[in-house]
Tab-separated table of N, CA, C and O in Angstrom:
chain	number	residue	atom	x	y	z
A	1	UNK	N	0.840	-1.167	0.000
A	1	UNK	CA	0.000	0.000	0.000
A	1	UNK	C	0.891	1.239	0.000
A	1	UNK	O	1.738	1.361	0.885
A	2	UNK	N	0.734	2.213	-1.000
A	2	UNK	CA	1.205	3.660	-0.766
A	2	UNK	C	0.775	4.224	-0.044
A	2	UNK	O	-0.270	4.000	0.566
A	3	UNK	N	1.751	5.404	0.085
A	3	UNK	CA	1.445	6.620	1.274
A	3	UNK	C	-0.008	7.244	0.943
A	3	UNK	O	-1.009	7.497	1.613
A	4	UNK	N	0.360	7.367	-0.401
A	4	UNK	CA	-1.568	7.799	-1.180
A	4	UNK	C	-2.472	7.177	-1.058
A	4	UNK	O	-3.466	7.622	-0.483
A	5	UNK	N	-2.423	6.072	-1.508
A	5	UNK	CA	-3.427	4.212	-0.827
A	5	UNK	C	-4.008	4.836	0.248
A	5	UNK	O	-5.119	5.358	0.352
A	6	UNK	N	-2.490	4.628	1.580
A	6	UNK	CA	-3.014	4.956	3.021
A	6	UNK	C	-3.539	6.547	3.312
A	6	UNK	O	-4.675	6.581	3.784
A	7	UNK	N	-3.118	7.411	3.178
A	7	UNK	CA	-3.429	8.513	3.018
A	7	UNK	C	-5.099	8.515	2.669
A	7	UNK	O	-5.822	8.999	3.540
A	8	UNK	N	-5.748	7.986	1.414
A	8	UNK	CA	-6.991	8.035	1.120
A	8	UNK	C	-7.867	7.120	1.941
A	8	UNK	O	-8.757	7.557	2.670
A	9	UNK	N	-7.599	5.875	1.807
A	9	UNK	CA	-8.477	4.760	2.362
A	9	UNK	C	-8.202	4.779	4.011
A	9	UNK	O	-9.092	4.523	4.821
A	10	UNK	N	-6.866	5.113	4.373
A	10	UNK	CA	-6.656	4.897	6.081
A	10	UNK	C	-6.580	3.065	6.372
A	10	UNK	O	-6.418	2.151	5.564
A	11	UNK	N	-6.768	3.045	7.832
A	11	UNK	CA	-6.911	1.700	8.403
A	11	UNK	C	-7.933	1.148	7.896
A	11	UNK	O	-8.087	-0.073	7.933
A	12	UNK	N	-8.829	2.005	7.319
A	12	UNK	CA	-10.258	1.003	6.679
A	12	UNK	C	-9.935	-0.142	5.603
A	12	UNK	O	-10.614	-1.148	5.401
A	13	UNK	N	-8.860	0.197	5.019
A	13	UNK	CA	-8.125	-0.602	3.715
A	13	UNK	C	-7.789	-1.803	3.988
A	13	UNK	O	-8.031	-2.667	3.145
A	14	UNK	N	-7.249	-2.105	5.033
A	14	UNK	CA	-6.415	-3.168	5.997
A	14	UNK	C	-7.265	-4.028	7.302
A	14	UNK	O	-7.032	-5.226	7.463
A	15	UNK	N	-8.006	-3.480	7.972
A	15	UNK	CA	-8.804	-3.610	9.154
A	15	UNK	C	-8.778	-4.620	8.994
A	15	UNK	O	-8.612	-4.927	7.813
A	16	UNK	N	-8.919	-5.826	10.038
A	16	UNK	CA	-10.018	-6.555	9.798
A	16	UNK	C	-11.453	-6.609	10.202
A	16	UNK	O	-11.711	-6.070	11.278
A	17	UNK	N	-12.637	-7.271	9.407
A	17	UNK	CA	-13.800	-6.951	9.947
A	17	UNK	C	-14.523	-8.111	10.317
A	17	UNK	O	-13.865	-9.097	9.985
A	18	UNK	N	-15.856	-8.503	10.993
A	18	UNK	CA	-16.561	-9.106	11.190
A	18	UNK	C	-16.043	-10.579	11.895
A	18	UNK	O	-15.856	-10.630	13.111
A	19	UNK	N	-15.860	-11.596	11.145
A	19	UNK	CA	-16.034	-12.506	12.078
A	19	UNK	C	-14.495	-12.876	11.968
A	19	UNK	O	-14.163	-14.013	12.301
A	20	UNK	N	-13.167	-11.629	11.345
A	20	UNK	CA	-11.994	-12.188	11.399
A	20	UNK	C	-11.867	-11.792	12.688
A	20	UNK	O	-11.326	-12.738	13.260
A	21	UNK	N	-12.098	-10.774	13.592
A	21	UNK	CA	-11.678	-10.413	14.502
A	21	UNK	C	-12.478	-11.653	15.721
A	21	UNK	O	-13.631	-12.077	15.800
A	22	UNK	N	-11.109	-11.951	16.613
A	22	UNK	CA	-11.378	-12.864	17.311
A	22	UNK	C	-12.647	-12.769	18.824
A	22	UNK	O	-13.106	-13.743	19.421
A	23	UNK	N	-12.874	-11.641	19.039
A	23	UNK	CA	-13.938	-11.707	19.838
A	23	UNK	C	-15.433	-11.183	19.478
A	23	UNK	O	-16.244	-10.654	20.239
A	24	UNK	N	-15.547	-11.451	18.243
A	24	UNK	CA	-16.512	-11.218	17.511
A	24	UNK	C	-18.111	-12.052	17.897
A	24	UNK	O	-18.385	-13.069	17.260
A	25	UNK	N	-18.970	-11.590	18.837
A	25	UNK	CA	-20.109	-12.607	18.681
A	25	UNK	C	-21.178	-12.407	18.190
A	25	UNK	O	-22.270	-12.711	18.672
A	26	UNK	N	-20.879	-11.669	16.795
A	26	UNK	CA	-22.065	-11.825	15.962
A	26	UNK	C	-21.328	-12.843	14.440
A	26	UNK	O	-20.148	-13.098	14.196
A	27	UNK	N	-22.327	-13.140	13.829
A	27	UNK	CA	-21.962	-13.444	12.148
A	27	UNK	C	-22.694	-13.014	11.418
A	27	UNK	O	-23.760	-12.685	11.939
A	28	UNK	N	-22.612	-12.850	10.365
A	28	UNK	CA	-23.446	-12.652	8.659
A	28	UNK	C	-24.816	-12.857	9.429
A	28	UNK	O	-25.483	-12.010	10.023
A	29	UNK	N	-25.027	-14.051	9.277
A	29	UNK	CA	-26.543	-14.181	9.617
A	29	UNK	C	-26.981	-13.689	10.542
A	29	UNK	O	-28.188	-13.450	10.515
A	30	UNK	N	-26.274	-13.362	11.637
A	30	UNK	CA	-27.218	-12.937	12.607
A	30	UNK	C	-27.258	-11.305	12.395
A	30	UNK	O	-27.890	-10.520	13.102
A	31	UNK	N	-26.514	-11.004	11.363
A	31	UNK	CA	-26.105	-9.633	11.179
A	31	UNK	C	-27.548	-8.987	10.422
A	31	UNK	O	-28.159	-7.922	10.503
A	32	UNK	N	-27.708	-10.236	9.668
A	32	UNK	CA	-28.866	-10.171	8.370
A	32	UNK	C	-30.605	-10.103	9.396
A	32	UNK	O	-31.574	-9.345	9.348
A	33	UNK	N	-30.280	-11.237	10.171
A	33	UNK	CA	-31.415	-11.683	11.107
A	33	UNK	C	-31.772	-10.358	11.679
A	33	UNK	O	-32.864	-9.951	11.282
A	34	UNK	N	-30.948	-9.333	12.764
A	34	UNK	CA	-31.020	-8.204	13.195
A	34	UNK	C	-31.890	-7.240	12.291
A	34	UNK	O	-32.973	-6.745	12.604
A	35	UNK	N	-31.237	-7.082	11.174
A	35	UNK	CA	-31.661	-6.021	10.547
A	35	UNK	C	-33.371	-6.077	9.517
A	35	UNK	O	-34.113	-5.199	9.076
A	36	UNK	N	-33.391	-7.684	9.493
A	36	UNK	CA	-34.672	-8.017	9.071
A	36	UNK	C	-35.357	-7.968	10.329
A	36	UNK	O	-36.345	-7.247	10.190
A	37	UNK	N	-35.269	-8.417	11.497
A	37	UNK	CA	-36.014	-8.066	12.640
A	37	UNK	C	-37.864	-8.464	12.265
A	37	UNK	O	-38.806	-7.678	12.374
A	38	UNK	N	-37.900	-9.556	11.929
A	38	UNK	CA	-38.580	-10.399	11.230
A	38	UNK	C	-40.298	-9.906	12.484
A	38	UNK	O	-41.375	-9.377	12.204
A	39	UNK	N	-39.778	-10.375	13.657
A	39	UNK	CA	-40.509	-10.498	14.368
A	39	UNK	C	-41.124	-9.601	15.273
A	39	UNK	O	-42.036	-9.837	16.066
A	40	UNK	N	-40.369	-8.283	15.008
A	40	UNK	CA	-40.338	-6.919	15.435
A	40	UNK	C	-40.119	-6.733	16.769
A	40	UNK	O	-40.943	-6.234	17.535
A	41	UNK	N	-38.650	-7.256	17.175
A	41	UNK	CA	-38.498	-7.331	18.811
A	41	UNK	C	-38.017	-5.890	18.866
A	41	UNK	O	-38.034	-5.233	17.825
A	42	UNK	N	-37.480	-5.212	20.295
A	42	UNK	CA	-36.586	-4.305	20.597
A	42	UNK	C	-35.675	-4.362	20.486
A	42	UNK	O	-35.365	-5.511	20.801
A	43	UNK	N	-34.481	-3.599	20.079
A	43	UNK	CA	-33.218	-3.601	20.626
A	43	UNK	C	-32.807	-4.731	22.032
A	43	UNK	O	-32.244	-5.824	22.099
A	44	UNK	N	-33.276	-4.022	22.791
A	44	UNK	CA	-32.970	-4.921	24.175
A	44	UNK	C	-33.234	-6.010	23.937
A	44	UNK	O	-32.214	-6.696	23.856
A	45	UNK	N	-34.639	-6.851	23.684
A	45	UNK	CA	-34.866	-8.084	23.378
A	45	UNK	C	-33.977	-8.847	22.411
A	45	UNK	O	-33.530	-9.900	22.867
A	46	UNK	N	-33.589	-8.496	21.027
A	46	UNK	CA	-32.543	-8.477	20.458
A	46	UNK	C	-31.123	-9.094	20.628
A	46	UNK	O	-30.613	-10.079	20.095
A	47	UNK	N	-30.572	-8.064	21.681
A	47	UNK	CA	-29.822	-8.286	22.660
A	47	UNK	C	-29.262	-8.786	23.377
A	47	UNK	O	-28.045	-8.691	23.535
A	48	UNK	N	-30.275	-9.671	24.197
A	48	UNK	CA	-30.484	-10.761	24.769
A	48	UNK	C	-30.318	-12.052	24.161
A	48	UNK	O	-29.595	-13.025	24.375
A	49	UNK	N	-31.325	-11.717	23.235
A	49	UNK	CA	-31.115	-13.224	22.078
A	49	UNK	C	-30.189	-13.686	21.707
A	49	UNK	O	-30.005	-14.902	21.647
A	50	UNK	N	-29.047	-12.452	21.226
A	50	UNK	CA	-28.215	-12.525	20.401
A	50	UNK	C	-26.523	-12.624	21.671
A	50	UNK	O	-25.456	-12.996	21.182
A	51	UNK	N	-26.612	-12.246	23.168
A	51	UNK	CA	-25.747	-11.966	23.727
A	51	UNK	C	-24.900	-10.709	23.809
A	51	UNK	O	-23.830	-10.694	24.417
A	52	UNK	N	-25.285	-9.904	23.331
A	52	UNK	CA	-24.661	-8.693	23.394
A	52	UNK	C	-25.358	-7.313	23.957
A	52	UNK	O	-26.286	-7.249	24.762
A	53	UNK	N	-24.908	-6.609	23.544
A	53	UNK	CA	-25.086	-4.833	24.616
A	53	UNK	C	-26.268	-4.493	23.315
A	53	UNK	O	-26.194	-4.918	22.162
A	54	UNK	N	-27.292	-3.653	23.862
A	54	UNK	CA	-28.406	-3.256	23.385
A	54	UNK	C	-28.108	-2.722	22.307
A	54	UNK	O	-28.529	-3.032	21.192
A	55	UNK	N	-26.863	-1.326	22.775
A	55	UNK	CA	-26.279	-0.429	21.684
A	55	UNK	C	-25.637	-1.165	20.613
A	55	UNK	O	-25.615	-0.653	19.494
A	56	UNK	N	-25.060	-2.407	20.829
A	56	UNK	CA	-24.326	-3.033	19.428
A	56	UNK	C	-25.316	-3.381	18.544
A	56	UNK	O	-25.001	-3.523	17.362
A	57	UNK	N	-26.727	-3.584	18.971
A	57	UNK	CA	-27.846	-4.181	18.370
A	57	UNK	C	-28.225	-2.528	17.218
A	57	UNK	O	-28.216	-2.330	16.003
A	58	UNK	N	-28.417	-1.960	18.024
A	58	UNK	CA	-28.600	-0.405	17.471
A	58	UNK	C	-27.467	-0.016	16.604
A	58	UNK	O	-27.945	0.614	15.661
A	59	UNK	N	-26.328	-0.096	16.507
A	59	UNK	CA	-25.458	-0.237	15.915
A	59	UNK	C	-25.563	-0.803	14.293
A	59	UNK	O	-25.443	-0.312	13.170
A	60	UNK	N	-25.793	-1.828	14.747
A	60	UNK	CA	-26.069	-2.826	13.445
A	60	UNK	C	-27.300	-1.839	12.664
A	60	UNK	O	-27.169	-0.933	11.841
A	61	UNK	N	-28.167	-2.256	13.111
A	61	UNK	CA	-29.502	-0.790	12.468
A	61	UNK	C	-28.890	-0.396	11.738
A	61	UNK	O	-28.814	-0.854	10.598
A	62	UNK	N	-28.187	0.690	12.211
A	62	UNK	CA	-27.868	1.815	11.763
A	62	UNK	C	-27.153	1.986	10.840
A	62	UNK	O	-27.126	3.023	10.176
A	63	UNK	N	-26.225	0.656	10.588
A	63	UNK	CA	-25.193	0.849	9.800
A	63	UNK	C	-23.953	0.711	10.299
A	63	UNK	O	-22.996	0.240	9.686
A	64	UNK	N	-23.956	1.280	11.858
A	64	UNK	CA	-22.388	1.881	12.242
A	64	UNK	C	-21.434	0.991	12.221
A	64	UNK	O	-20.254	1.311	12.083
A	65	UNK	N	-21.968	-0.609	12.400
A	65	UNK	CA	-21.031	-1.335	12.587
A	65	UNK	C	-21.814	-2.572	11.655
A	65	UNK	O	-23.008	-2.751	11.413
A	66	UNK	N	-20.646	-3.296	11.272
A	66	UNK	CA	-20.933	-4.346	10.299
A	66	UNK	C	-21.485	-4.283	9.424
A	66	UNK	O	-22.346	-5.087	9.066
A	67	UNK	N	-20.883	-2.620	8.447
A	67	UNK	CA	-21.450	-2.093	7.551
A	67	UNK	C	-21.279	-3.107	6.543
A	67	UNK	O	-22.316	-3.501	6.009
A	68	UNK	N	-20.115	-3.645	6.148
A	68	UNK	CA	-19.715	-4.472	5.097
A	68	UNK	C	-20.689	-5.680	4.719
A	68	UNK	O	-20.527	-6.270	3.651
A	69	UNK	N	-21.522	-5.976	5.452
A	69	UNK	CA	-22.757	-7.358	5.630
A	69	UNK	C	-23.910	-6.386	4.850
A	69	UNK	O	-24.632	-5.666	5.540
A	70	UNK	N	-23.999	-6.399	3.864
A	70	UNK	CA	-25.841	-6.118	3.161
A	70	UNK	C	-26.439	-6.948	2.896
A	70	UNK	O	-27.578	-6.774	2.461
Protein backbone atom coordinates (compact mmCIF):
# COMPACT_ATOMS: atom_id res chain seq x y z
CA UNK A 1 0.00 0.00 0.00
CA UNK A 2 1.21 3.66 -0.77
CA UNK A 3 1.45 6.62 1.27
CA UNK A 4 -1.57 7.80 -1.18
CA UNK A 5 -3.43 4.21 -0.83
CA UNK A 6 -3.01 4.96 3.02
CA UNK A 7 -3.43 8.51 3.02
CA UNK A 8 -6.99 8.04 1.12
CA UNK A 9 -8.48 4.76 2.36
CA UNK A 10 -6.66 4.90 6.08
CA UNK A 11 -6.91 1.70 8.40
CA UNK A 12 -10.26 1.00 6.68
CA UNK A 13 -8.13 -0.60 3.72
CA UNK A 14 -6.41 -3.17 6.00
CA UNK A 15 -8.80 -3.61 9.15
CA UNK A 16 -10.02 -6.56 9.80
CA UNK A 17 -13.80 -6.95 9.95
CA UNK A 18 -16.56 -9.11 11.19
CA UNK A 19 -16.03 -12.51 12.08
CA UNK A 20 -11.99 -12.19 11.40
CA UNK A 21 -11.68 -10.41 14.50
CA UNK A 22 -11.38 -12.86 17.31
CA UNK A 23 -13.94 -11.71 19.84
CA UNK A 24 -16.51 -11.22 17.51
CA UNK A 25 -20.11 -12.61 18.68
CA UNK A 26 -22.06 -11.82 15.96
CA UNK A 27 -21.96 -13.44 12.15
CA UNK A 28 -23.45 -12.65 8.66
CA UNK A 29 -26.54 -14.18 9.62
CA UNK A 30 -27.22 -12.94 12.61
CA UNK A 31 -26.10 -9.63 11.18
CA UNK A 32 -28.87 -10.17 8.37
CA UNK A 33 -31.42 -11.68 11.11
CA UNK A 34 -31.02 -8.20 13.20
CA UNK A 35 -31.66 -6.02 10.55
CA UNK A 36 -34.67 -8.02 9.07
CA UNK A 37 -36.01 -8.07 12.64
CA UNK A 38 -38.58 -10.40 11.23
CA UNK A 39 -40.51 -10.50 14.37
CA UNK A 40 -40.34 -6.92 15.44
CA UNK A 41 -38.50 -7.33 18.81
CA UNK A 42 -36.59 -4.30 20.60
CA UNK A 43 -33.22 -3.60 20.63
CA UNK A 44 -32.97 -4.92 24.17
CA UNK A 45 -34.87 -8.08 23.38
CA UNK A 46 -32.54 -8.48 20.46
CA UNK A 47 -29.82 -8.29 22.66
CA UNK A 48 -30.48 -10.76 24.77
CA UNK A 49 -31.12 -13.22 22.08
CA UNK A 50 -28.21 -12.52 20.40
CA UNK A 51 -25.75 -11.97 23.73
CA UNK A 52 -24.66 -8.69 23.39
CA UNK A 53 -25.09 -4.83 24.62
CA UNK A 54 -28.41 -3.26 23.39
CA UNK A 55 -26.28 -0.43 21.68
CA UNK A 56 -24.33 -3.03 19.43
CA UNK A 57 -27.85 -4.18 18.37
CA UNK A 58 -28.60 -0.41 17.47
CA UNK A 59 -25.46 -0.24 15.92
CA UNK A 60 -26.07 -2.83 13.44
CA UNK A 61 -29.50 -0.79 12.47
CA UNK A 62 -27.87 1.82 11.76
CA UNK A 63 -25.19 0.85 9.80
CA UNK A 64 -22.39 1.88 12.24
CA UNK A 65 -21.03 -1.34 12.59
CA UNK A 66 -20.93 -4.35 10.30
CA UNK A 67 -21.45 -2.09 7.55
CA UNK A 68 -19.71 -4.47 5.10
CA UNK A 69 -22.76 -7.36 5.63
CA UNK A 70 -25.84 -6.12 3.16
Amino acid sequence: MTRFEYAQWGARAIAKRGTALPHARLDEGAVRAIRANVKGLTARQLAEQFGVHFRTIEKVRAGESWGHVR
